[in-house]
PDB file of C-alpha atoms and ligand atoms in Angstrom:
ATOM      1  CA  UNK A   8      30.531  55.435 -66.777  1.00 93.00           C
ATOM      2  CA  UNK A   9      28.739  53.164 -64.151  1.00 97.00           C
ATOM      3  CA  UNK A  10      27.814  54.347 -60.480  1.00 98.00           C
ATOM      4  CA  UNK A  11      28.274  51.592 -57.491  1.00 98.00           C
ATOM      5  CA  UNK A  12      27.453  51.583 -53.791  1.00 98.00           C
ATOM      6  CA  UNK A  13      29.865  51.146 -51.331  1.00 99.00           C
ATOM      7  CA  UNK A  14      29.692  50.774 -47.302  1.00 99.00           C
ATOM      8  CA  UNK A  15      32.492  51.263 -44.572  1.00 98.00           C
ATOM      9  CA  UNK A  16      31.367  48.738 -41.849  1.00 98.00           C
ATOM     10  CA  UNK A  17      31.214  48.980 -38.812  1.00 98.00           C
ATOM     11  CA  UNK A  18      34.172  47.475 -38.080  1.00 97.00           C
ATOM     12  CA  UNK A  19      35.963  49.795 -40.717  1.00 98.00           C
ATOM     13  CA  UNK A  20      34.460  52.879 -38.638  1.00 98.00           C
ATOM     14  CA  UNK A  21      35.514  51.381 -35.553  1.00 98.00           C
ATOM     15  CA  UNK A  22      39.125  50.678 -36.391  1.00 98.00           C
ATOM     16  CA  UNK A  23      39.938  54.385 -37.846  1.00 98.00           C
ATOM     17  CA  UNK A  24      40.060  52.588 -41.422  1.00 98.00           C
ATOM     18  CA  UNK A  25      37.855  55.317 -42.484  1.00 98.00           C
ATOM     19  CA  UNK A  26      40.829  57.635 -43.940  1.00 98.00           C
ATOM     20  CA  UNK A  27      42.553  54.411 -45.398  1.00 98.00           C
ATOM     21  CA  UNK A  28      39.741  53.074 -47.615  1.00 98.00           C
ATOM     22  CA  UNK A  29      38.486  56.643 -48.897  1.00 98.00           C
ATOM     23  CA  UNK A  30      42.541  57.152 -50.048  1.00 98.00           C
ATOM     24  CA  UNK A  31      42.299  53.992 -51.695  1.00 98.00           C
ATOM     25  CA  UNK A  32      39.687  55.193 -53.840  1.00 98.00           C
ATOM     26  CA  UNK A  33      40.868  58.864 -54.426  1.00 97.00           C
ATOM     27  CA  UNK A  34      44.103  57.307 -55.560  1.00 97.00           C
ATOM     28  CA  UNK A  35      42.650  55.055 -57.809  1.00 97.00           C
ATOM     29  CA  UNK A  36      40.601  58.225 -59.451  1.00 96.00           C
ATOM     30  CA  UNK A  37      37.630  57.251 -58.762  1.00 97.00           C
ATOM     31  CA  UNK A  38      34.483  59.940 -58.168  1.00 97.00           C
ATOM     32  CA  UNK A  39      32.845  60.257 -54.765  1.00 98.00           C
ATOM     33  CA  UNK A  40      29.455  61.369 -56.126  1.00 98.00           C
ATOM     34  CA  UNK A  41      27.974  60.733 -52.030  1.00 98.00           C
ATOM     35  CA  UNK A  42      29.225  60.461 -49.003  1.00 98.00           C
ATOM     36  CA  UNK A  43      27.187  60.022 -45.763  1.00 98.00           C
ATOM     37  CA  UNK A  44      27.974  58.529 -41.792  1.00 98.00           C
ATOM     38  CA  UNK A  45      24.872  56.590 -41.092  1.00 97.00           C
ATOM     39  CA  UNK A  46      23.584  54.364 -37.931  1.00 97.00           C
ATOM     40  CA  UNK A  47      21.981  51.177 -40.007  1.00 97.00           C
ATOM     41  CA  UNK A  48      18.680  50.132 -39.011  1.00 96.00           C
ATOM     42  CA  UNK A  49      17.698  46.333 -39.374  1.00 97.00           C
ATOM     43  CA  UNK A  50      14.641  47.320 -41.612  1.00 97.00           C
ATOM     44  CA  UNK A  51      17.443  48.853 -44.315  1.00 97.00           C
ATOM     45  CA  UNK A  52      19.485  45.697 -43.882  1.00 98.00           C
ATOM     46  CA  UNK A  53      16.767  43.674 -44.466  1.00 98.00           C
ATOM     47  CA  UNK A  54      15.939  44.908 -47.414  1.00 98.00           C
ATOM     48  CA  UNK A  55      19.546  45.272 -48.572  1.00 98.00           C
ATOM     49  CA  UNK A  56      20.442  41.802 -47.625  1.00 98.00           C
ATOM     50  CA  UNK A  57      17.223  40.331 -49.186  1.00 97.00           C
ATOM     51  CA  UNK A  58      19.010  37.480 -50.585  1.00 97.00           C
ATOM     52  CA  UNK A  59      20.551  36.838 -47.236  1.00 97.00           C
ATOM     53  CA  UNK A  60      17.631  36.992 -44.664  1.00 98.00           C
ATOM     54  CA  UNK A  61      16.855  33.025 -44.992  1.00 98.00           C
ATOM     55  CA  UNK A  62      20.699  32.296 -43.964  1.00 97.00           C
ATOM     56  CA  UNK A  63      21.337  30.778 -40.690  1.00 96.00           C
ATOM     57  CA  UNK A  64      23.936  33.434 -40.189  1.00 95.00           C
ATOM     58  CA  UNK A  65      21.568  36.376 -41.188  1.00 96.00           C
ATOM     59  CA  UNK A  66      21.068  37.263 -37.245  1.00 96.00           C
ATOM     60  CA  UNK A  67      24.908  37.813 -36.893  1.00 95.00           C
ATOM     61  CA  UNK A  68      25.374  40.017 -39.951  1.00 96.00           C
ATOM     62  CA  UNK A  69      22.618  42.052 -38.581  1.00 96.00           C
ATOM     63  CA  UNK A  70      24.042  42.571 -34.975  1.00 96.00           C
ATOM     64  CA  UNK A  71      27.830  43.071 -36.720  1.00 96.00           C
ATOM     65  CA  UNK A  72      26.367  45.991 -39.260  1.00 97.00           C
ATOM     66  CA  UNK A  73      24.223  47.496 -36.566  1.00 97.00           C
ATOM     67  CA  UNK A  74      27.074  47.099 -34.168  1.00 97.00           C
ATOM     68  CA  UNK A  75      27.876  50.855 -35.242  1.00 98.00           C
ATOM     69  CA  UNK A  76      27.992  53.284 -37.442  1.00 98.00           C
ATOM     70  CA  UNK A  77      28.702  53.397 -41.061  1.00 98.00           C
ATOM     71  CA  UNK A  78      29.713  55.018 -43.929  1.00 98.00           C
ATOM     72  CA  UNK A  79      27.882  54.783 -46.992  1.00 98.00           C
ATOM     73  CA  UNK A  80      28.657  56.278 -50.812  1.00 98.00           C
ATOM     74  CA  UNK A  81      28.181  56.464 -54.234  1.00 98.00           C
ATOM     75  CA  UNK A  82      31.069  56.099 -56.690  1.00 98.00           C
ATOM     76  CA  UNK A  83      31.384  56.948 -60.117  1.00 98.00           C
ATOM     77  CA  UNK A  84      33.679  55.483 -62.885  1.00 97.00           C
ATOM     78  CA  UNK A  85      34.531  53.587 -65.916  1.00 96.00           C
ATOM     79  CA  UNK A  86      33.734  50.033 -64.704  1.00 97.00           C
ATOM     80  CA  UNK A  87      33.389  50.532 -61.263  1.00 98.00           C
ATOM     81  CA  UNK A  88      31.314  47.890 -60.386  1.00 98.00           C
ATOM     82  CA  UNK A  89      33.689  45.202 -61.251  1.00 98.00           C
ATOM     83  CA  UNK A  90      36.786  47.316 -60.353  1.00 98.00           C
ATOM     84  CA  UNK A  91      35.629  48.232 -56.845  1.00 98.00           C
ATOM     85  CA  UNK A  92      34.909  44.162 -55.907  1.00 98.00           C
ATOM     86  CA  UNK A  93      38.515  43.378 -56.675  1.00 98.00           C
ATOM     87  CA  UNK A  94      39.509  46.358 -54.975  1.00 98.00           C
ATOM     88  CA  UNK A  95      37.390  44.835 -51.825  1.00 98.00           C
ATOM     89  CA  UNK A  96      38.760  41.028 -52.368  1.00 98.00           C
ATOM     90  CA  UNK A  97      37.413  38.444 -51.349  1.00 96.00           C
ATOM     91  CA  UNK A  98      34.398  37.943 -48.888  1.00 96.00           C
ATOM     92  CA  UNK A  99      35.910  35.869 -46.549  1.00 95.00           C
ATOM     93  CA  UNK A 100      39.346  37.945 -45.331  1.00 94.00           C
ATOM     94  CA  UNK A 101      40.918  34.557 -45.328  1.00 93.00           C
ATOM     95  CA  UNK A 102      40.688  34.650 -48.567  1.00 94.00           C
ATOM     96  CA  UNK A 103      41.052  38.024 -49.814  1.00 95.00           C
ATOM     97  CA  UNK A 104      44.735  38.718 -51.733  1.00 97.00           C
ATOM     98  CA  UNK A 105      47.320  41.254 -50.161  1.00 97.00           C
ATOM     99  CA  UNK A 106      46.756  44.491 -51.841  1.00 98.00           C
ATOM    100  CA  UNK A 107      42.926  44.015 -51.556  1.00 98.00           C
ATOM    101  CA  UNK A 108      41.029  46.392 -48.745  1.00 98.00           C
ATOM    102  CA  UNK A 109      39.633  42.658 -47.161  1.00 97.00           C
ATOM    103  CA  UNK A 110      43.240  41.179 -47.517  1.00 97.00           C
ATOM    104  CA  UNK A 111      44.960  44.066 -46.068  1.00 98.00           C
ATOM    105  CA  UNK A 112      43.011  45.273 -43.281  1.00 97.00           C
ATOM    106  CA  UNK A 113      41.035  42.454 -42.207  1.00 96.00           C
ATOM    107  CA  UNK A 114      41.942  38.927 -41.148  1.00 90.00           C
ATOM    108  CA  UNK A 115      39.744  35.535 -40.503  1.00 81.00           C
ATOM    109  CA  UNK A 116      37.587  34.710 -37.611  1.00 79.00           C
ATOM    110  CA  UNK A 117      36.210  31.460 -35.807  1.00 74.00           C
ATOM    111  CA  UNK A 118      33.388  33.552 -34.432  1.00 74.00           C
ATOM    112  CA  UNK A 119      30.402  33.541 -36.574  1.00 72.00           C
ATOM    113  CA  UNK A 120      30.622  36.590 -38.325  1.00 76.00           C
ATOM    114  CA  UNK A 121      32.406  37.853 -41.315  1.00 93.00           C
ATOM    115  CA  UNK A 122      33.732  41.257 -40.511  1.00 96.00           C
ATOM    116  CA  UNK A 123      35.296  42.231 -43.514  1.00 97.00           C
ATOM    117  CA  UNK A 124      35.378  45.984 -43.370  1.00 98.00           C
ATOM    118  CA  UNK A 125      33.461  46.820 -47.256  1.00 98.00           C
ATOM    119  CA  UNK A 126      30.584  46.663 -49.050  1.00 98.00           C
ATOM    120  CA  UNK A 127      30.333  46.725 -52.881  1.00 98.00           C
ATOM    121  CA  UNK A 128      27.328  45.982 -55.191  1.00 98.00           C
ATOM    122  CA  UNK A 129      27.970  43.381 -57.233  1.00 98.00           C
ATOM    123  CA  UNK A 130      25.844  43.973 -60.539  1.00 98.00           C
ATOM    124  CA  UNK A 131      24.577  47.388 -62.227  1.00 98.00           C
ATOM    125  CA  UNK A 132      20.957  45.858 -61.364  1.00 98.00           C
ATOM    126  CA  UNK A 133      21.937  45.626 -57.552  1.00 98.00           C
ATOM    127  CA  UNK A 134      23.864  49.185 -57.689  1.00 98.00           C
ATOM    128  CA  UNK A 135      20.471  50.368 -58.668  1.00 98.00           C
ATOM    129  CA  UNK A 136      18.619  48.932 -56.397  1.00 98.00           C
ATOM    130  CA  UNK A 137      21.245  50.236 -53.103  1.00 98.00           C
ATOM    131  CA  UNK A 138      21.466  53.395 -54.624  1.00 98.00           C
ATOM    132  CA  UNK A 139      18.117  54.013 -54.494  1.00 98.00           C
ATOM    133  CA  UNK A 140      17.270  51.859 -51.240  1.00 98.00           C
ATOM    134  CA  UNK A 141      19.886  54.151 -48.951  1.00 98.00           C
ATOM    135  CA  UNK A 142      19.455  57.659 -50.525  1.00 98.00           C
ATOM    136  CA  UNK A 143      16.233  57.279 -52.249  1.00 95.00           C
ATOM    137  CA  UNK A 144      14.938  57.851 -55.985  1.00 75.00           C
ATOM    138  CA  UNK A 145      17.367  59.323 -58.673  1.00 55.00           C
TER     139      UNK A 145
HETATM  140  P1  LIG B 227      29.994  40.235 -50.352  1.00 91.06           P
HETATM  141  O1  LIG B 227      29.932  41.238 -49.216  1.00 91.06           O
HETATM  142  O2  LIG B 227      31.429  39.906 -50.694  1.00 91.06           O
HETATM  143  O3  LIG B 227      29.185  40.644 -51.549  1.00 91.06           O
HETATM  144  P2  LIG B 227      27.841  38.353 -49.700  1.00 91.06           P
HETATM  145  O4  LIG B 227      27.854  36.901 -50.007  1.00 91.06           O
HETATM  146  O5  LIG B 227      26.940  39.248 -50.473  1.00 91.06           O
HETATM  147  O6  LIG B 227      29.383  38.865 -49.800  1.00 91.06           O
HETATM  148  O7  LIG B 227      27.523  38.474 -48.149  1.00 91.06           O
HETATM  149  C1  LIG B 227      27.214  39.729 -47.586  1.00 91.06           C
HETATM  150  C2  LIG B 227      27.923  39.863 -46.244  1.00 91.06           C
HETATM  151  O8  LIG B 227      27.359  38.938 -45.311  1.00 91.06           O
HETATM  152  C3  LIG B 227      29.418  39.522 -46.265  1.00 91.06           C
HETATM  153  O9  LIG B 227      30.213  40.624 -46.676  1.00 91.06           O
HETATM  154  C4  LIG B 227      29.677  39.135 -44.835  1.00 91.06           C
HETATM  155  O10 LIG B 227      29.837  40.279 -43.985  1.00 91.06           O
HETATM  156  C5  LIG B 227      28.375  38.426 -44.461  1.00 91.06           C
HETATM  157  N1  LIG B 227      28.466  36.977 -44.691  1.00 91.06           N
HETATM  158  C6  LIG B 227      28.535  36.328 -45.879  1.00 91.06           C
HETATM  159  N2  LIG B 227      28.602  35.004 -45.720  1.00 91.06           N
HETATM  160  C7  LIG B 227      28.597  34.786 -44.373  1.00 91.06           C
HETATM  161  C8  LIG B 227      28.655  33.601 -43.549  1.00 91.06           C
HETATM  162  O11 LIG B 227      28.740  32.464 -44.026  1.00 91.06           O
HETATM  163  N3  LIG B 227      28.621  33.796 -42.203  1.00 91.06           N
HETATM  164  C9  LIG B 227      28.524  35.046 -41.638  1.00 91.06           C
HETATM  165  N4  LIG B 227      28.462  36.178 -42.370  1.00 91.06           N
HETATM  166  C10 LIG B 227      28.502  36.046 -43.716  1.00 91.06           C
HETATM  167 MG1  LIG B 228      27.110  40.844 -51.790  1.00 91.06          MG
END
């Protein structure tokens, strides 16, 4: 059994999706060890995004995730790292297969940010690392 972190966007909050993705994952069997609404600050998203803050495009993720709230979790399963990524599809909603949360309830852009309604970590080393980064140690 693996834990993973997991965020509702903004955009996700904002569009009522809230019910939709959280059925997704109750259907699938998957445990909701935490659940929690948050307002993102932009010294949690820099630290989150750590790999990202050197992008050209790191100023618009950080006005799209601070655009609103969010909801943030842990869940719990047998390979739920991996399973909860193809759940999400792919980044870009362009992309992102029907049946995926990305490829059902999001859709491209030509504005400069991906909105793409989930996050999921993608490694037991970064699920460690959110976990403890958004609801602190253990
Ligand atoms: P992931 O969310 O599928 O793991 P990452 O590459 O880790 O994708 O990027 C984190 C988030 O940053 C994406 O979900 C998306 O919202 C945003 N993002 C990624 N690449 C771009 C880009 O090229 N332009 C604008 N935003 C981006
Ligand atoms: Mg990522």
């Amino acid at each position: 059994m693996e834990n993973t972190f997991f965020i509702i966007k903004p955009d996700g909050v904002r569009r009522l999706l809230v019910g939709s993705v959280i059925n997704r994952i109750e259907h699938r069997g998957f445990t909701i060890e935490k659940l929690e609404m948050r307002q993102v600050t932009k010294e949690v998203l820099d630290q989150h995004y750590a790999d990202l803050v050197d992008r050209p495009f790191y100023p618009d993720i950080v006005s799209y995730m601070t655009s609103g709230p969010v909801v943030i979790g842990v869940l719990r399963g047998s390979n739920i790292i991996s399973s909860w990524r193809k759940m999400m599809g792919a980044t870009n909603p362009t992309d992102a297969l029907p049946g995926t949360i990305r490829g059902d309830f999001a859709h491209g852009s030509d504005d400069d940010s991906v909105e793409n309604i989930v996050h999921g970590s993608d490694s037991p080393e970064s699920a460690a690392r959110e976990i403890t980064l958004w609801f602190g140690e253990n």
